[in-house]
Amino acid sequence: MIKFLDLQKITAKYQDELHLAVQRVVNSGWYLQGKENEQFEKDYATYTTTKHAIGVANGLDALIWILRAYIEMGVMQEGDEVIVPANTYIASILAITENNLVPVLVEPSLDTLQIDDTLIEKAITKRTKAIMIVHLYGQCAYTQKIADICKQYNLKLIEDNAQAHGCLYNGKKTGSLGDAAGHSFYPGKNLGAFGDAGAVTTDDDVLADTVRALANYGSRKKYVFEYTGRNSRLDEIQVAVLSVKLKYLDSDTALRKEVAKKYLQGINHPDIILPQISDWDAHVFHLFPIRTHRRNELQQYLLDNGIQTIIHYPIPPHQQACYSEWNQLHFPITELIHEQELSLPMSPVLDDNEIQSIINTINAF
């Protein structure tokens, strides 16, 4: 079986370093908010070219705390609107509704699968306070048009960077393009921990300080609580793992791009639509999504031939039971993507034989 993502094989690449890092934490006797976390925050801020990186429990919390901090700072209030792509993973939207803000769904472009910047302006109202872009599948969603819209309407630009660690826009990394960004280090991400983990990056001193307090029970000083916060801290073992993997993130990304190039050069089937890549720096290939009107049939065929794939995602947010008030809405491009998308195996440990087997099997479909 060719796994969709072989985490055991990825971990084995850095096994000795990871064992030493975890053992270092175990031996230290300090497991939360210690030197490992402090060093990783500095290193990740440097990597993303941002002033602050604040470790939190997971990627969803990172987005929740950004929005909550803006509310505490008086930038937003409950009932305000946040524009978000209609085809995103549910976490982007959960962060908005968790703060009693209103998601405004905007269709993606069928060419890029990212939010369509030509549709954003017509979605803006007097209650709009932010645009949340999602670098879905590892591709940069930022455009100069989006930046100009934010400036014109005085909107905050928030990045959901859960899938695009190390992605570039004109030489600048995602996570540093907007006012703040949420990052996920879920094990399957390009930069993945051994469990849930996340971070917020920003150049805003006040936002960073507020996020840090909110994620620590609402406290800046021990036993003094300024906000009704939560426990959303990043533990030392996860940070130690991330510190090891961060050193290899760019080289692993280069390997992912080689896999993508081979797919793009080798897959040739009339029923399959491949990703359109206009800028190789602007994609880190967290996923390699193809589209076909025969999606379910193709997925079963690949499984029968020993190739594991995943659908990202089978049900769009507006059709989920948790947002039943949206179930009557119609977003035709989003729905088409969700009906056709299939993610092929993608990782820095796929070997040439596996890649060629995937290509040959698809072409014979």
CSV table of C-alpha atoms in Angstrom, one decimal:
chain,number,residue,atom,x,y,z
A,1,MET,CA,0.0,0.0,0.0
A,2,ILE,CA,1.3,3.4,-0.9
A,3,LYS,CA,0.2,5.5,2.0
A,4,PHE,CA,-1.3,9.0,1.5
A,5,LEU,CA,1.1,10.2,4.2
A,6,ASP,CA,3.7,8.0,5.8
A,7,LEU,CA,4.3,9.7,9.2
A,8,GLN,CA,6.4,6.8,10.4
A,9,LYS,CA,8.8,7.2,7.5
A,10,ILE,CA,8.9,10.9,7.9
A,11,THR,CA,9.7,10.6,11.6
A,12,ALA,CA,12.4,8.0,10.8
A,13,LYS,CA,14.3,10.6,8.8
A,14,TYR,CA,15.1,12.6,12.0
A,15,GLN,CA,14.7,9.8,14.5
A,16,ASP,CA,18.0,10.3,16.4
A,17,GLU,CA,17.5,14.1,16.7
A,18,LEU,CA,13.9,13.8,17.7
A,19,HIS,CA,14.8,11.2,20.4
A,20,LEU,CA,17.5,13.5,21.8
A,21,ALA,CA,15.2,16.5,21.8
A,22,VAL,CA,12.4,14.7,23.6
A,23,GLN,CA,14.8,13.2,26.1
A,24,ARG,CA,16.2,16.7,26.7
A,25,VAL,CA,12.8,17.9,27.8
A,26,VAL,CA,12.1,14.8,29.9
A,27,ASN,CA,15.4,15.2,31.7
A,28,SER,CA,14.8,19.0,32.2
A,29,GLY,CA,11.8,18.5,34.5
A,30,TRP,CA,10.2,21.6,32.9
A,31,TYR,CA,7.3,20.7,30.6
A,32,LEU,CA,5.3,23.9,29.9
A,33,GLN,CA,6.4,27.5,29.0
A,34,GLY,CA,10.0,26.8,29.4
A,35,LYS,CA,13.2,27.4,27.4
A,36,GLU,CA,12.2,25.1,24.5
A,37,ASN,CA,9.1,27.1,23.9
A,38,GLU,CA,10.9,30.4,24.2
A,39,GLN,CA,13.6,29.3,21.7
A,40,PHE,CA,11.0,28.0,19.2
A,41,GLU,CA,9.0,31.1,19.3
A,42,LYS,CA,12.1,33.1,18.5
A,43,ASP,CA,13.1,30.7,15.7
A,44,TYR,CA,9.7,30.6,14.2
A,45,ALA,CA,9.3,34.4,14.3
A,46,THR,CA,12.7,34.6,12.5
A,47,TYR,CA,11.6,32.0,10.0
A,48,THR,CA,8.4,33.8,9.2
A,49,THR,CA,10.0,37.2,9.4
A,50,THR,CA,7.6,38.4,12.0
A,51,LYS,CA,8.1,40.2,15.2
A,52,HIS,CA,6.2,37.8,17.4
A,53,ALA,CA,5.4,34.1,17.4
A,54,ILE,CA,3.2,32.8,20.3
A,55,GLY,CA,2.8,29.1,20.8
A,56,VAL,CA,-0.7,27.9,21.4
A,57,ALA,CA,-2.4,24.5,21.8
A,58,ASN,CA,-3.5,24.0,18.1
A,59,GLY,CA,-4.3,25.8,14.9
A,60,LEU,CA,-8.0,26.4,15.6
A,61,ASP,CA,-7.1,28.1,18.9
A,62,ALA,CA,-4.6,30.3,17.0
A,63,LEU,CA,-7.4,31.7,14.9
A,64,ILE,CA,-9.8,31.9,17.8
A,65,TRP,CA,-7.3,34.0,19.9
A,66,ILE,CA,-6.5,36.4,17.0
A,67,LEU,CA,-10.2,37.3,16.7
A,68,ARG,CA,-10.8,37.3,20.4
A,69,ALA,CA,-7.8,39.6,20.9
A,70,TYR,CA,-9.2,42.0,18.4
A,71,ILE,CA,-12.5,42.0,20.3
A,72,GLU,CA,-10.7,42.7,23.6
A,73,MET,CA,-8.7,45.5,21.9
A,74,GLY,CA,-11.9,47.1,20.7
A,75,VAL,CA,-11.1,46.6,17.0
A,76,MET,CA,-14.1,44.2,16.6
A,77,GLN,CA,-17.3,43.5,18.5
A,78,GLU,CA,-19.7,40.6,18.5
A,79,GLY,CA,-21.9,40.7,15.4
A,80,ASP,CA,-19.1,42.0,13.2
A,81,GLU,CA,-18.4,40.2,9.9
A,82,VAL,CA,-15.4,38.4,8.7
A,83,ILE,CA,-15.0,37.5,5.0
A,84,VAL,CA,-13.8,33.9,4.5
A,85,PRO,CA,-13.5,31.5,1.6
A,86,ALA,CA,-16.6,29.3,1.2
A,87,ASN,CA,-14.4,26.2,0.4
A,88,THR,CA,-12.2,26.3,3.4
A,89,TYR,CA,-11.8,23.6,6.1
A,90,ILE,CA,-14.3,24.1,8.9
A,91,ALA,CA,-11.8,25.4,11.4
A,92,SER,CA,-11.5,28.7,9.7
A,93,ILE,CA,-15.2,29.3,10.2
A,94,LEU,CA,-15.4,27.8,13.6
A,95,ALA,CA,-12.9,30.4,14.9
A,96,ILE,CA,-15.2,33.2,13.6
A,97,THR,CA,-18.5,31.8,15.1
A,98,GLU,CA,-16.7,30.9,18.4
A,99,ASN,CA,-16.2,34.6,18.9
A,100,ASN,CA,-19.9,35.4,18.0
A,101,LEU,CA,-18.7,37.0,14.8
A,102,VAL,CA,-20.4,36.5,11.5
A,103,PRO,CA,-18.7,34.5,8.7
A,104,VAL,CA,-19.4,35.9,5.2
A,105,LEU,CA,-18.6,33.2,2.7
A,106,VAL,CA,-17.0,34.1,-0.7
A,107,GLU,CA,-16.5,31.7,-3.6
A,108,PRO,CA,-13.0,30.6,-4.7
A,109,SER,CA,-11.5,30.8,-8.1
A,110,LEU,CA,-11.8,27.5,-10.0
A,111,ASP,CA,-8.3,28.0,-11.4
A,112,THR,CA,-6.5,28.5,-8.1
A,113,LEU,CA,-9.0,27.0,-5.6
A,114,GLN,CA,-8.2,30.1,-3.4
A,115,ILE,CA,-10.7,32.9,-2.5
A,116,ASP,CA,-11.7,34.9,-5.6
A,117,ASP,CA,-10.4,38.4,-5.0
A,118,THR,CA,-12.7,39.8,-7.6
A,119,LEU,CA,-15.7,38.8,-5.5
A,120,ILE,CA,-14.6,40.2,-2.1
A,121,GLU,CA,-15.5,43.8,-2.5
A,122,LYS,CA,-19.2,43.2,-3.2
A,123,ALA,CA,-19.3,41.1,0.1
A,124,ILE,CA,-18.2,44.1,2.2
A,125,THR,CA,-20.8,45.8,4.5
A,126,LYS,CA,-20.7,48.3,7.3
A,127,ARG,CA,-20.2,45.4,9.7
A,128,THR,CA,-17.1,43.9,7.9
A,129,LYS,CA,-14.0,44.1,10.0
A,130,ALA,CA,-11.6,41.5,8.5
A,131,ILE,CA,-10.8,39.3,5.6
A,132,MET,CA,-9.5,35.8,6.5
A,133,ILE,CA,-7.5,34.3,3.7
A,134,VAL,CA,-6.8,30.6,3.8
A,135,HIS,CA,-3.6,29.3,2.0
A,136,LEU,CA,-5.5,26.1,1.1
A,137,TYR,CA,-3.6,23.0,0.0
A,138,GLY,CA,-0.3,24.9,0.6
A,139,GLN,CA,-0.9,27.5,-2.1
A,140,CYS,CA,-0.6,31.2,-1.3
A,141,ALA,CA,-4.0,32.9,-1.3
A,142,TYR,CA,-2.7,36.5,-0.8
A,143,THR,CA,-2.9,38.9,-3.7
A,144,GLN,CA,-2.1,42.6,-4.0
A,145,LYS,CA,-5.8,43.2,-4.7
A,146,ILE,CA,-6.8,41.8,-1.3
A,147,ALA,CA,-4.2,43.9,0.4
A,148,ASP,CA,-5.5,47.0,-1.4
A,149,ILE,CA,-9.1,46.2,-0.4
A,150,CYS,CA,-8.1,45.9,3.2
A,151,LYS,CA,-6.3,49.2,3.1
A,152,GLN,CA,-9.3,50.9,1.3
A,153,TYR,CA,-11.9,49.7,3.8
A,154,ASN,CA,-9.7,49.6,6.9
A,155,LEU,CA,-10.0,45.9,7.3
A,156,LYS,CA,-7.8,43.5,9.2
A,157,LEU,CA,-6.1,40.8,7.1
A,158,ILE,CA,-5.9,37.5,8.9
A,159,GLU,CA,-4.1,34.5,7.4
A,160,ASP,CA,-5.1,30.9,8.1
A,161,ASN,CA,-1.6,29.4,7.5
A,162,ALA,CA,-2.4,25.9,8.7
A,163,GLN,CA,-1.3,24.4,5.4
A,164,ALA,CA,1.4,26.6,4.0
A,165,HIS,CA,4.4,26.8,6.2
A,166,GLY,CA,7.3,28.4,4.3
A,167,CYS,CA,5.2,29.4,1.3
A,168,LEU,CA,6.3,32.7,-0.4
A,169,TYR,CA,4.7,35.7,-2.0
A,170,ASN,CA,7.3,37.9,-3.8
A,171,GLY,CA,9.9,36.5,-1.4
A,172,LYS,CA,7.9,37.1,1.7
A,173,LYS,CA,6.6,34.2,3.7
A,174,THR,CA,3.0,33.4,4.4
A,175,GLY,CA,2.3,34.2,8.1
A,176,SER,CA,3.8,37.6,7.6
A,177,LEU,CA,1.6,39.0,4.8
A,178,GLY,CA,-1.3,40.1,6.9
A,179,ASP,CA,-1.9,41.7,10.3
A,180,ALA,CA,-1.9,38.3,12.0
A,181,ALA,CA,-1.7,34.6,11.1
A,182,GLY,CA,-2.8,31.3,12.7
A,183,HIS,CA,-0.6,28.3,12.2
A,184,SER,CA,-1.3,24.6,12.8
A,185,PHE,CA,1.4,22.1,13.6
A,186,TYR,CA,-0.9,19.0,13.5
A,187,PRO,CA,1.2,15.9,12.8
A,188,GLY,CA,0.2,15.7,9.1
A,189,LYS,CA,1.2,19.3,8.3
A,190,ASN,CA,4.4,20.2,6.5
A,191,LEU,CA,5.8,21.3,9.9
A,192,GLY,CA,4.1,18.8,12.2
A,193,ALA,CA,4.5,18.0,15.9
A,194,PHE,CA,3.8,14.6,17.6
A,195,GLY,CA,0.3,15.9,18.6
A,196,ASP,CA,-1.7,19.1,18.4
A,197,ALA,CA,0.2,22.3,18.4
A,198,GLY,CA,-0.2,25.8,16.9
A,199,ALA,CA,1.1,29.4,16.9
A,200,VAL,CA,0.1,33.0,16.1
A,201,THR,CA,2.5,35.3,14.3
A,202,THR,CA,2.1,39.0,14.1
A,203,ASP,CA,4.1,42.3,14.1
A,204,ASP,CA,1.5,43.9,16.4
A,205,ASP,CA,2.9,44.2,19.9
A,206,VAL,CA,-0.5,44.7,21.6
A,207,LEU,CA,-2.2,41.8,19.7
A,208,ALA,CA,0.7,39.5,20.6
A,209,ASP,CA,0.5,40.4,24.3
A,210,THR,CA,-3.2,39.9,24.3
A,211,VAL,CA,-3.1,36.6,22.6
A,212,ARG,CA,-0.4,35.3,25.0
A,213,ALA,CA,-2.6,36.3,28.0
A,214,LEU,CA,-5.8,34.9,26.5
A,215,ALA,CA,-4.1,31.5,25.9
A,216,ASN,CA,-2.8,31.5,29.5
A,217,TYR,CA,-6.2,31.6,31.3
A,218,GLY,CA,-6.4,35.3,30.5
A,219,SER,CA,-3.4,36.1,32.7
A,220,ARG,CA,-0.3,38.2,32.1
A,221,LYS,CA,0.8,37.8,35.8
A,222,LYS,CA,0.4,34.6,37.8
A,223,TYR,CA,-2.9,34.5,39.7
A,224,VAL,CA,-4.0,37.8,38.2
A,225,PHE,CA,-6.7,37.4,35.4
A,226,GLU,CA,-7.5,40.3,33.1
A,227,TYR,CA,-9.6,38.2,30.6
A,228,THR,CA,-11.8,35.2,30.8
A,229,GLY,CA,-9.2,33.1,28.9
A,230,ARG,CA,-8.5,29.5,28.5
A,231,ASN,CA,-5.6,27.0,28.8
A,232,SER,CA,-4.2,26.9,25.3
A,233,ARG,CA,-0.5,26.5,25.8
A,234,LEU,CA,2.1,24.7,23.7
A,235,ASP,CA,4.0,22.1,25.6
A,236,GLU,CA,7.7,21.6,25.7
A,237,ILE,CA,7.8,18.2,24.1
A,238,GLN,CA,5.9,19.3,21.0
A,239,VAL,CA,8.1,22.4,20.7
A,240,ALA,CA,11.2,20.3,20.9
A,241,VAL,CA,9.9,18.2,18.0
A,242,LEU,CA,9.0,21.2,16.0
A,243,SER,CA,12.5,22.8,16.6
A,244,VAL,CA,14.1,19.7,15.0
A,245,LYS,CA,11.7,19.7,12.0
A,246,LEU,CA,11.9,23.4,11.4
A,247,LYS,CA,15.6,23.0,10.4
A,248,TYR,CA,14.5,20.7,7.6
A,249,LEU,CA,11.3,22.4,6.5
A,250,ASP,CA,12.7,24.1,3.4
A,251,SER,CA,14.5,21.0,2.2
A,252,ASP,CA,11.4,18.9,2.7
A,253,THR,CA,9.4,21.5,0.8
A,254,ALA,CA,11.8,21.2,-2.1
A,255,LEU,CA,11.2,17.4,-2.1
A,256,ARG,CA,7.5,18.0,-2.1
A,257,LYS,CA,7.9,20.2,-5.2
A,258,GLU,CA,9.8,17.5,-7.0
A,259,VAL,CA,6.9,15.1,-6.4
A,260,ALA,CA,4.5,17.7,-7.7
A,261,LYS,CA,6.6,18.3,-10.8
A,262,LYS,CA,6.6,14.6,-11.6
A,263,TYR,CA,2.9,14.4,-11.2
A,264,LEU,CA,2.3,17.3,-13.4
A,265,GLN,CA,4.7,16.0,-16.1
A,266,GLY,CA,3.5,12.4,-15.9
A,267,ILE,CA,-0.3,12.4,-15.3
A,268,ASN,CA,-2.1,12.5,-18.6
A,269,HIS,CA,-5.8,11.5,-18.4
A,270,PRO,CA,-8.7,13.3,-20.1
A,271,ASP,CA,-10.9,13.0,-17.1
A,272,ILE,CA,-8.4,14.6,-14.6
A,273,ILE,CA,-7.8,18.3,-14.0
A,274,LEU,CA,-4.4,19.0,-12.5
A,275,PRO,CA,-3.4,22.0,-10.3
A,276,GLN,CA,-2.4,25.1,-12.2
A,277,ILE,CA,0.9,26.4,-10.9
A,278,SER,CA,1.9,29.9,-12.0
A,279,ASP,CA,4.5,30.5,-9.3
A,280,TRP,CA,6.4,27.6,-7.8
A,281,ASP,CA,7.6,29.7,-4.8
A,282,ALA,CA,3.9,30.3,-3.9
A,283,HIS,CA,3.1,26.7,-3.3
A,284,VAL,CA,4.5,24.3,-0.7
A,285,PHE,CA,2.3,21.3,-1.7
A,286,HIS,CA,0.8,20.4,1.6
A,287,LEU,CA,-1.6,18.6,-0.6
A,288,PHE,CA,-1.7,17.7,-4.3
A,289,PRO,CA,-5.4,18.1,-5.3
A,290,ILE,CA,-6.7,16.9,-8.6
A,291,ARG,CA,-10.3,17.2,-9.8
A,292,THR,CA,-12.4,14.7,-11.7
A,293,HIS,CA,-16.2,14.2,-12.2
A,294,ARG,CA,-15.3,10.5,-11.6
A,295,ARG,CA,-13.8,11.2,-8.2
A,296,ASN,CA,-15.4,8.4,-6.1
A,297,GLU,CA,-14.8,5.8,-8.9
A,298,LEU,CA,-11.1,6.9,-9.2
A,299,GLN,CA,-10.6,6.8,-5.5
A,300,GLN,CA,-11.9,3.2,-5.2
A,301,TYR,CA,-9.8,2.2,-8.3
A,302,LEU,CA,-6.6,3.6,-6.7
A,303,LEU,CA,-7.4,1.9,-3.4
A,304,ASP,CA,-7.9,-1.4,-5.2
A,305,ASN,CA,-4.5,-0.9,-6.7
A,306,GLY,CA,-2.8,-0.2,-3.4
A,307,ILE,CA,-2.8,3.7,-3.5
A,308,GLN,CA,-4.3,5.6,-0.6
A,309,THR,CA,-6.0,9.0,-1.3
A,310,ILE,CA,-8.1,11.4,0.8
A,311,ILE,CA,-10.9,13.8,-0.2
A,312,HIS,CA,-10.3,17.4,1.0
A,313,TYR,CA,-13.2,17.9,1.8
A,314,PRO,CA,-16.3,15.8,1.1
A,315,ILE,CA,-18.9,18.3,2.6
A,316,PRO,CA,-18.5,22.1,2.3
A,317,PRO,CA,-19.0,24.2,5.4
A,318,HIS,CA,-22.4,25.6,4.3
A,319,GLN,CA,-23.8,22.1,4.0
A,320,GLN,CA,-22.7,20.9,7.4
A,321,ALA,CA,-25.3,20.2,10.1
A,322,CYS,CA,-23.5,22.5,12.6
A,323,TYR,CA,-24.4,25.4,10.3
A,324,SER,CA,-27.9,24.4,9.4
A,325,GLU,CA,-28.9,28.0,8.9
A,326,TRP,CA,-26.7,27.9,5.7
A,327,ASN,CA,-27.9,24.6,4.3
A,328,GLN,CA,-30.2,26.3,1.8
A,329,LEU,CA,-27.4,28.5,0.4
A,330,HIS,CA,-25.8,27.6,-2.9
A,331,PHE,CA,-22.2,28.1,-3.7
A,332,PRO,CA,-21.8,26.4,-7.1
A,333,ILE,CA,-18.0,26.6,-7.5
A,334,THR,CA,-17.4,25.5,-3.9
A,335,GLU,CA,-19.8,22.6,-4.3
A,336,LEU,CA,-18.2,21.6,-7.6
A,337,ILE,CA,-14.7,21.5,-5.9
A,338,HIS,CA,-16.0,19.4,-3.0
A,339,GLU,CA,-17.7,17.0,-5.4
A,340,GLN,CA,-14.6,16.6,-7.6
A,341,GLU,CA,-11.5,17.0,-5.4
A,342,LEU,CA,-9.1,14.1,-4.6
A,343,SER,CA,-5.7,14.5,-2.9
A,344,LEU,CA,-3.0,12.2,-4.2
A,345,PRO,CA,-0.2,10.9,-1.9
A,346,MET,CA,2.2,13.8,-1.1
A,347,SER,CA,5.1,13.9,1.2
A,348,PRO,CA,8.9,14.4,1.2
A,349,VAL,CA,9.4,10.6,1.6
A,350,LEU,CA,7.7,9.3,-1.5
A,351,ASP,CA,10.3,7.5,-3.6
A,352,ASP,CA,10.5,7.5,-7.4
A,353,ASN,CA,9.1,4.0,-7.8
A,354,GLU,CA,6.0,5.0,-5.7
A,355,ILE,CA,5.5,8.2,-7.7
A,356,GLN,CA,5.8,6.4,-11.0
A,357,SER,CA,3.4,3.7,-9.9
A,358,ILE,CA,0.8,6.4,-8.9
A,359,ILE,CA,1.2,8.1,-12.3
A,360,ASN,CA,1.0,4.8,-14.3
A,361,THR,CA,-2.0,3.7,-12.4
A,362,ILE,CA,-3.9,6.9,-12.9
A,363,ASN,CA,-3.1,7.0,-16.6
A,364,ALA,CA,-4.5,3.5,-16.9
A,365,PHE,CA,-7.8,4.5,-15.2
